[in-house]
Amino acid sequence: NLKAAVLNLEKSIQNSNTSQKPFSILMIDGDNIRAYNSINYAAGDEMIRDMCVVYKESVRPNDFVARWRSGDEFLVILPDTPTTGAKVIGERIRLAVKEASKTWKFPVTVSIGVASYPTHGDNINTLIDTVESANKRAKDQGKDQVVLAD
């Protein structure tokens, strides 16, 4: 999925440069999910699959969801979406996970960072660094929230 995400980011940058429309990305990371892996890794994998279903149901048909570098990190690419719209979608995802997980073995929350092209970076590396920093701030500020990049 990482390779597909990078290819999709490259395509999104090209499309944005052609259309002059921004796009945004979300970096989603689960909060306090160790309880699942303490059962066993299969339970953790099942929870990640359940989270992915919630993500897919919470985004639009043209949005792209991919598992990112490890574990429960996900990247969402939102075409033709400025920062304000991306924050709304991030909040929708955050609330949907919180609600859906009430019926899971352990309720979970997610922290989400938001960045937009070209405002927060004009290449993949800068954009990813920026959205990861926003996600880290969401975690550091208490988790279970959506934080916009600086």
Short mmCIF file of C-alpha atoms in Angstrom, two decimals:
data_model
loop_
_atom_site.label_atom_id
_atom_site.label_comp_id
_atom_site.label_asym_id
_atom_site.label_seq_id
_atom_site.Cartn_x
_atom_site.Cartn_y
_atom_site.Cartn_z
CA ASN A 1 0.00 0.00 0.00
CA LEU A 2 2.90 2.39 0.67
CA LYS A 3 4.02 2.20 -2.95
CA ALA A 4 0.46 2.80 -4.18
CA ALA A 5 0.15 5.77 -1.82
CA VAL A 6 3.38 7.34 -3.10
CA LEU A 7 2.28 6.83 -6.72
CA ASN A 8 -1.10 8.36 -5.90
CA LEU A 9 0.60 11.34 -4.24
CA GLU A 10 2.76 11.87 -7.34
CA LYS A 11 -0.36 11.75 -9.52
CA SER A 12 -2.19 14.13 -7.17
CA ILE A 13 0.65 16.67 -7.39
CA GLN A 14 0.60 16.48 -11.20
CA ASN A 15 -3.20 16.86 -11.29
CA SER A 16 -3.10 19.77 -8.85
CA ASN A 17 -0.46 21.55 -10.90
CA THR A 18 -2.58 21.11 -14.03
CA SER A 19 -5.94 22.01 -12.50
CA GLN A 20 -4.63 24.66 -10.07
CA LYS A 21 -6.81 23.03 -7.38
CA PRO A 22 -5.31 22.03 -4.03
CA PHE A 23 -5.55 18.57 -2.55
CA SER A 24 -5.16 17.52 1.05
CA ILE A 25 -3.89 14.52 2.93
CA LEU A 26 -4.73 13.04 6.31
CA MET A 27 -2.33 11.03 8.44
CA ILE A 28 -4.35 8.80 10.78
CA ASP A 29 -2.82 6.92 13.69
CA GLY A 30 -4.65 4.86 16.30
CA ASP A 31 -4.57 5.88 19.94
CA ASN A 32 -3.99 3.39 22.76
CA ILE A 33 -4.42 0.26 20.65
CA ARG A 34 -1.85 -1.84 22.48
CA ALA A 35 -4.70 -3.66 24.24
CA TYR A 36 -5.41 -5.51 20.99
CA ASN A 37 -1.84 -6.65 20.49
CA SER A 38 -1.70 -7.72 24.13
CA ILE A 39 -4.35 -10.32 23.24
CA ASN A 40 -2.40 -11.39 20.15
CA TYR A 41 -1.35 -9.97 16.82
CA ALA A 42 -4.36 -11.51 15.08
CA ALA A 43 -6.63 -9.39 17.29
CA GLY A 44 -4.58 -6.32 16.35
CA ASP A 45 -4.87 -7.18 12.66
CA GLU A 46 -8.63 -7.63 12.98
CA MET A 47 -8.96 -4.22 14.65
CA ILE A 48 -6.92 -2.61 11.85
CA ARG A 49 -9.22 -4.22 9.26
CA ASP A 50 -12.24 -2.90 11.16
CA MET A 51 -10.72 0.59 11.26
CA CYS A 52 -10.05 0.45 7.53
CA VAL A 53 -13.72 -0.34 6.87
CA VAL A 54 -14.71 2.73 8.88
CA TYR A 55 -12.21 4.88 6.95
CA LYS A 56 -13.50 3.68 3.57
CA GLU A 57 -17.12 4.30 4.63
CA SER A 58 -16.26 7.81 5.86
CA VAL A 59 -14.58 9.15 2.72
CA ARG A 60 -15.86 10.02 -0.72
CA PRO A 61 -15.66 7.64 -3.71
CA ASN A 62 -12.69 9.47 -5.31
CA ASP A 63 -10.66 9.67 -2.10
CA PHE A 64 -7.75 7.26 -1.62
CA VAL A 65 -7.03 5.35 1.60
CA ALA A 66 -3.78 3.41 2.13
CA ARG A 67 -2.03 1.81 5.02
CA TRP A 68 1.12 3.84 5.55
CA ARG A 69 4.47 2.81 7.01
CA SER A 70 3.52 0.55 9.86
CA GLY A 71 0.82 -0.85 12.05
CA ASP A 72 -2.24 1.30 12.23
CA GLU A 73 -0.96 4.36 10.33
CA PHE A 74 -3.08 5.32 7.34
CA LEU A 75 -2.77 8.03 4.69
CA VAL A 76 -5.86 9.47 3.03
CA ILE A 77 -5.55 11.54 -0.15
CA LEU A 78 -8.41 13.96 -0.74
CA PRO A 79 -8.44 15.30 -4.34
CA ASP A 80 -9.68 18.84 -5.00
CA THR A 81 -10.01 19.44 -1.26
CA PRO A 82 -8.69 22.50 0.57
CA THR A 83 -7.58 22.36 4.19
CA THR A 84 -10.97 23.35 5.63
CA GLY A 85 -12.73 20.53 3.77
CA ALA A 86 -10.04 18.08 4.81
CA LYS A 87 -10.54 18.98 8.47
CA VAL A 88 -14.27 18.25 8.12
CA ILE A 89 -13.53 14.83 6.60
CA GLY A 90 -10.94 14.16 9.31
CA GLU A 91 -13.50 14.93 12.01
CA ARG A 92 -16.02 12.64 10.28
CA ILE A 93 -13.48 9.80 10.34
CA ARG A 94 -12.47 10.47 13.95
CA LEU A 95 -16.06 10.42 15.17
CA ALA A 96 -16.96 7.36 13.06
CA VAL A 97 -14.08 5.34 14.56
CA LYS A 98 -15.03 6.40 18.07
CA GLU A 99 -18.66 5.36 17.50
CA ALA A 100 -17.98 2.11 15.63
CA SER A 101 -15.39 0.93 18.14
CA LYS A 102 -17.91 1.01 20.96
CA THR A 103 -18.96 -2.46 19.77
CA TRP A 104 -15.38 -3.78 19.43
CA LYS A 105 -13.42 -5.62 22.13
CA PHE A 106 -11.85 -2.32 23.21
CA PRO A 107 -13.04 1.13 22.16
CA VAL A 108 -10.37 3.10 20.28
CA THR A 109 -9.79 6.62 19.06
CA VAL A 110 -7.59 8.09 16.35
CA SER A 111 -5.39 11.15 16.01
CA ILE A 112 -5.36 12.82 12.62
CA GLY A 113 -2.96 15.32 11.04
CA VAL A 114 -4.06 17.42 8.04
CA ALA A 115 -1.88 19.04 5.36
CA SER A 116 -2.63 20.50 1.94
CA TYR A 117 -0.70 20.84 -1.30
CA PRO A 118 0.83 23.28 -2.10
CA THR A 119 0.25 25.28 1.12
CA HIS A 120 2.10 22.86 3.42
CA GLY A 121 4.60 21.45 0.95
CA ASP A 122 5.35 21.45 -2.75
CA ASN A 123 6.78 17.92 -2.90
CA ILE A 124 5.98 14.53 -1.40
CA ASN A 125 8.69 14.53 1.27
CA THR A 126 7.82 17.97 2.63
CA LEU A 127 4.11 17.23 2.56
CA ILE A 128 4.56 13.92 4.42
CA ASP A 129 6.89 15.49 7.00
CA THR A 130 4.35 18.25 7.59
CA VAL A 131 1.35 15.95 7.97
CA GLU A 132 3.32 13.62 10.26
CA SER A 133 4.23 16.62 12.42
CA ALA A 134 0.55 17.63 12.62
CA ASN A 135 -0.33 14.05 13.60
CA LYS A 136 2.34 14.08 16.31
CA ARG A 137 0.89 17.32 17.69
CA ALA A 138 -2.56 15.70 17.79
CA LYS A 139 -1.05 12.90 19.89
CA ASP A 140 0.96 15.27 22.11
CA GLN A 141 -2.09 17.48 22.73
CA GLY A 142 -4.13 14.62 24.16
CA LYS A 143 -5.04 12.34 21.22
CA ASP A 144 -8.53 11.80 19.72
CA GLN A 145 -8.38 15.00 17.64
CA VAL A 146 -7.73 16.46 14.22
CA VAL A 147 -4.84 18.96 13.95
CA LEU A 148 -4.06 21.18 10.97
CA ALA A 149 -0.48 21.60 9.82
CA ASP A 150 1.23 24.91 10.58
#
